[in-house]
């Protein structure tokens, strides 16, 4: 099972390293054919305007949307969250409209270009997530199918999930945080082996009884 990391621009190496740290092979994706053998995809932070342009230039939008449609997990951080949003405040065209959210780019203004915060993320367990925000977006509104995974103390939404698509306004890969990647890897493994858990293997107790 391999997970792609969109490697057009931005902080993709850190995601490949985070995947390696949990024993998962990350594949740098630059062209549609790089997606052939992946069971999930990470969209890194960087500059969404540049990423938007390169996604279009290399014909990646269709193949990434197909991968998402197949049920493979897609995980976007920061600029990656912007790329995945169905609406961008100010009216920029969406790029890969997979998440029913409205995002605002650079939502923290100049005086707070970057900051760090410890966030509660209940689906990842009790230990807080140390979140690094760099010229980060914020989620202004979420549709009915979207789960909110984390908020700042003031209530603003900074991590979401809609079915197989997850996005964070912050950078877990810059803080040594591996739990989002572990979650994505688990989802990718299930996607790669859909029969897993479907009763394909003989039940150990039933087998024992049958042999008795
Ligand atoms: N400010 C960037 C954008 O709007 C995102 C920053 C980041 O990914 N760290 O695209």
PDB file of N, CA, C and O and ligand atoms in Angstrom, residues 44-49 77-80 82 105-106 134-137 171, ligand 1:
ATOM      1  N   UNK A  44      -0.142  18.872   0.124  1.00  0.00           N
ATOM      2  CA  UNK A  44       0.624  19.579   1.164  1.00  0.00           C
ATOM      3  C   UNK A  44       0.266  21.056   1.264  1.00  0.00           C
ATOM      4  O   UNK A  44      -0.518  21.579   0.470  1.00  0.00           O
ATOM      5  N   UNK A  45       0.909  21.728   2.219  1.00  0.00           N
ATOM      6  CA  UNK A  45       0.837  23.184   2.303  1.00  0.00           C
ATOM      7  C   UNK A  45       1.784  23.793   1.293  1.00  0.00           C
ATOM      8  O   UNK A  45       2.656  23.115   0.729  1.00  0.00           O
ATOM      9  N   UNK A  46       1.612  25.056   1.071  1.00  0.00           N
ATOM     10  CA  UNK A  46       2.438  25.771   0.095  1.00  0.00           C
ATOM     11  C   UNK A  46       1.687  27.016  -0.311  1.00  0.00           C
ATOM     12  O   UNK A  46       1.182  27.734   0.542  1.00  0.00           O
ATOM     13  N   UNK A  47       1.572  27.230  -1.591  1.00  0.00           N
ATOM     14  CA  UNK A  47       0.858  28.408  -2.102  1.00  0.00           C
ATOM     15  C   UNK A  47      -0.231  27.907  -3.035  1.00  0.00           C
ATOM     16  O   UNK A  47       0.058  27.369  -4.107  1.00  0.00           O
ATOM     17  N   UNK A  48      -1.478  28.074  -2.591  1.00  0.00           N
ATOM     18  CA  UNK A  48      -2.575  27.445  -3.338  1.00  0.00           C
ATOM     19  C   UNK A  48      -2.709  28.009  -4.753  1.00  0.00           C
ATOM     20  O   UNK A  48      -3.132  27.304  -5.665  1.00  0.00           O
ATOM     21  N   UNK A  49      -2.326  29.271  -4.949  1.00  0.00           N
ATOM     22  CA  UNK A  49      -2.431  29.859  -6.291  1.00  0.00           C
ATOM     23  C   UNK A  49      -1.471  29.164  -7.250  1.00  0.00           C
ATOM     24  O   UNK A  49      -1.821  28.860  -8.391  1.00  0.00           O
ATOM     25  N   UNK A  77      -3.458  19.660   3.793  1.00  0.00           N
ATOM     26  CA  UNK A  77      -3.031  20.527   4.887  1.00  0.00           C
ATOM     27  C   UNK A  77      -2.822  21.935   4.340  1.00  0.00           C
ATOM     28  O   UNK A  77      -2.168  22.121   3.317  1.00  0.00           O
ATOM     29  N   UNK A  78      -3.394  22.903   5.036  1.00  0.00           N
ATOM     30  CA  UNK A  78      -3.195  24.326   4.738  1.00  0.00           C
ATOM     31  C   UNK A  78      -3.559  24.651   3.282  1.00  0.00           C
ATOM     32  O   UNK A  78      -4.730  24.596   2.947  1.00  0.00           O
ATOM     33  N   UNK A  79      -2.600  24.941   2.405  1.00  0.00           N
ATOM     34  CA  UNK A  79      -2.969  25.191   1.009  1.00  0.00           C
ATOM     35  C   UNK A  79      -3.751  24.004   0.445  1.00  0.00           C
ATOM     36  O   UNK A  79      -4.673  24.182  -0.362  1.00  0.00           O
ATOM     37  N   UNK A  80      -3.418  22.792   0.902  1.00  0.00           N
ATOM     38  CA  UNK A  80      -4.153  21.600   0.467  1.00  0.00           C
ATOM     39  C   UNK A  80      -5.619  21.668   0.852  1.00  0.00           C
ATOM     40  O   UNK A  80      -6.495  21.199   0.112  1.00  0.00           O
ATOM     41  N   UNK A  82      -7.329  24.453   1.095  1.00  0.00           N
ATOM     42  CA  UNK A  82      -7.928  25.429   0.172  1.00  0.00           C
ATOM     43  C   UNK A  82      -8.252  24.752  -1.167  1.00  0.00           C
ATOM     44  O   UNK A  82      -9.338  24.923  -1.723  1.00  0.00           O
ATOM     45  N   UNK A 105      -8.797  32.297   2.841  1.00  0.00           N
ATOM     46  CA  UNK A 105      -7.328  32.221   2.802  1.00  0.00           C
ATOM     47  C   UNK A 105      -6.713  33.273   3.726  1.00  0.00           C
ATOM     48  O   UNK A 105      -7.299  34.324   3.948  1.00  0.00           O
ATOM     49  N   UNK A 106      -5.523  32.981   4.207  1.00  0.00           N
ATOM     50  CA  UNK A 106      -4.740  33.933   5.013  1.00  0.00           C
ATOM     51  C   UNK A 106      -5.614  34.626   6.063  1.00  0.00           C
ATOM     52  O   UNK A 106      -5.606  35.845   6.199  1.00  0.00           O
ATOM     53  N   UNK A 134       0.663  28.409   9.456  1.00  0.00           N
ATOM     54  CA  UNK A 134       1.510  29.319   8.677  1.00  0.00           C
ATOM     55  C   UNK A 134       0.663  29.968   7.584  1.00  0.00           C
ATOM     56  O   UNK A 134       0.220  29.291   6.650  1.00  0.00           O
ATOM     57  N   UNK A 135       0.408  31.254   7.722  1.00  0.00           N
ATOM     58  CA  UNK A 135      -0.485  31.966   6.772  1.00  0.00           C
ATOM     59  C   UNK A 135      -1.690  31.079   6.448  1.00  0.00           C
ATOM     60  O   UNK A 135      -2.027  30.830   5.295  1.00  0.00           O
ATOM     61  N   UNK A 136      -2.325  30.659   7.489  1.00  0.00           N
ATOM     62  CA  UNK A 136      -3.295  29.568   7.393  1.00  0.00           C
ATOM     63  C   UNK A 136      -4.681  30.058   6.997  1.00  0.00           C
ATOM     64  O   UNK A 136      -5.057  31.195   7.281  1.00  0.00           O
ATOM     65  N   UNK A 137      -5.433  29.160   6.371  1.00  0.00           N
ATOM     66  CA  UNK A 137      -6.844  29.446   6.114  1.00  0.00           C
ATOM     67  C   UNK A 137      -7.678  29.109   7.347  1.00  0.00           C
ATOM     68  O   UNK A 137      -7.181  28.509   8.298  1.00  0.00           O
ATOM     69  N   UNK A 171      -0.337  22.467   9.985  1.00  0.00           N
ATOM     70  CA  UNK A 171       0.645  21.529   9.439  1.00  0.00           C
ATOM     71  C   UNK A 171       1.038  20.483  10.485  1.00  0.00           C
ATOM     72  O   UNK A 171       2.000  20.699  11.220  1.00  0.00           O
TER      73      UNK A 171
HETATM   74  N1  LIG B   1      -1.360  31.165   2.443  1.00  0.00           N
HETATM   75  C1  LIG B   1      -1.301  30.021   1.590  1.00  0.00           C
HETATM   76  C2  LIG B   1      -2.416  30.046   0.544  1.00  0.00           C
HETATM   77  O1  LIG B   1      -3.316  30.814   0.664  1.00  0.00           O
HETATM   78  C3  LIG B   1      -1.360  28.737   2.383  1.00  0.00           C
HETATM   79  C4  LIG B   1      -0.207  28.668   3.356  1.00  0.00           C
HETATM   80  C5  LIG B   1       0.276  27.296   3.683  1.00  0.00           C
HETATM   81  O2  LIG B   1      -0.046  26.310   3.009  1.00  0.00           O
HETATM   82  N2  LIG B   1       1.109  27.175   4.704  1.00  0.00           N
HETATM   83  O3  LIG B   1      -2.359  29.302  -0.398  1.00  0.00           O
END
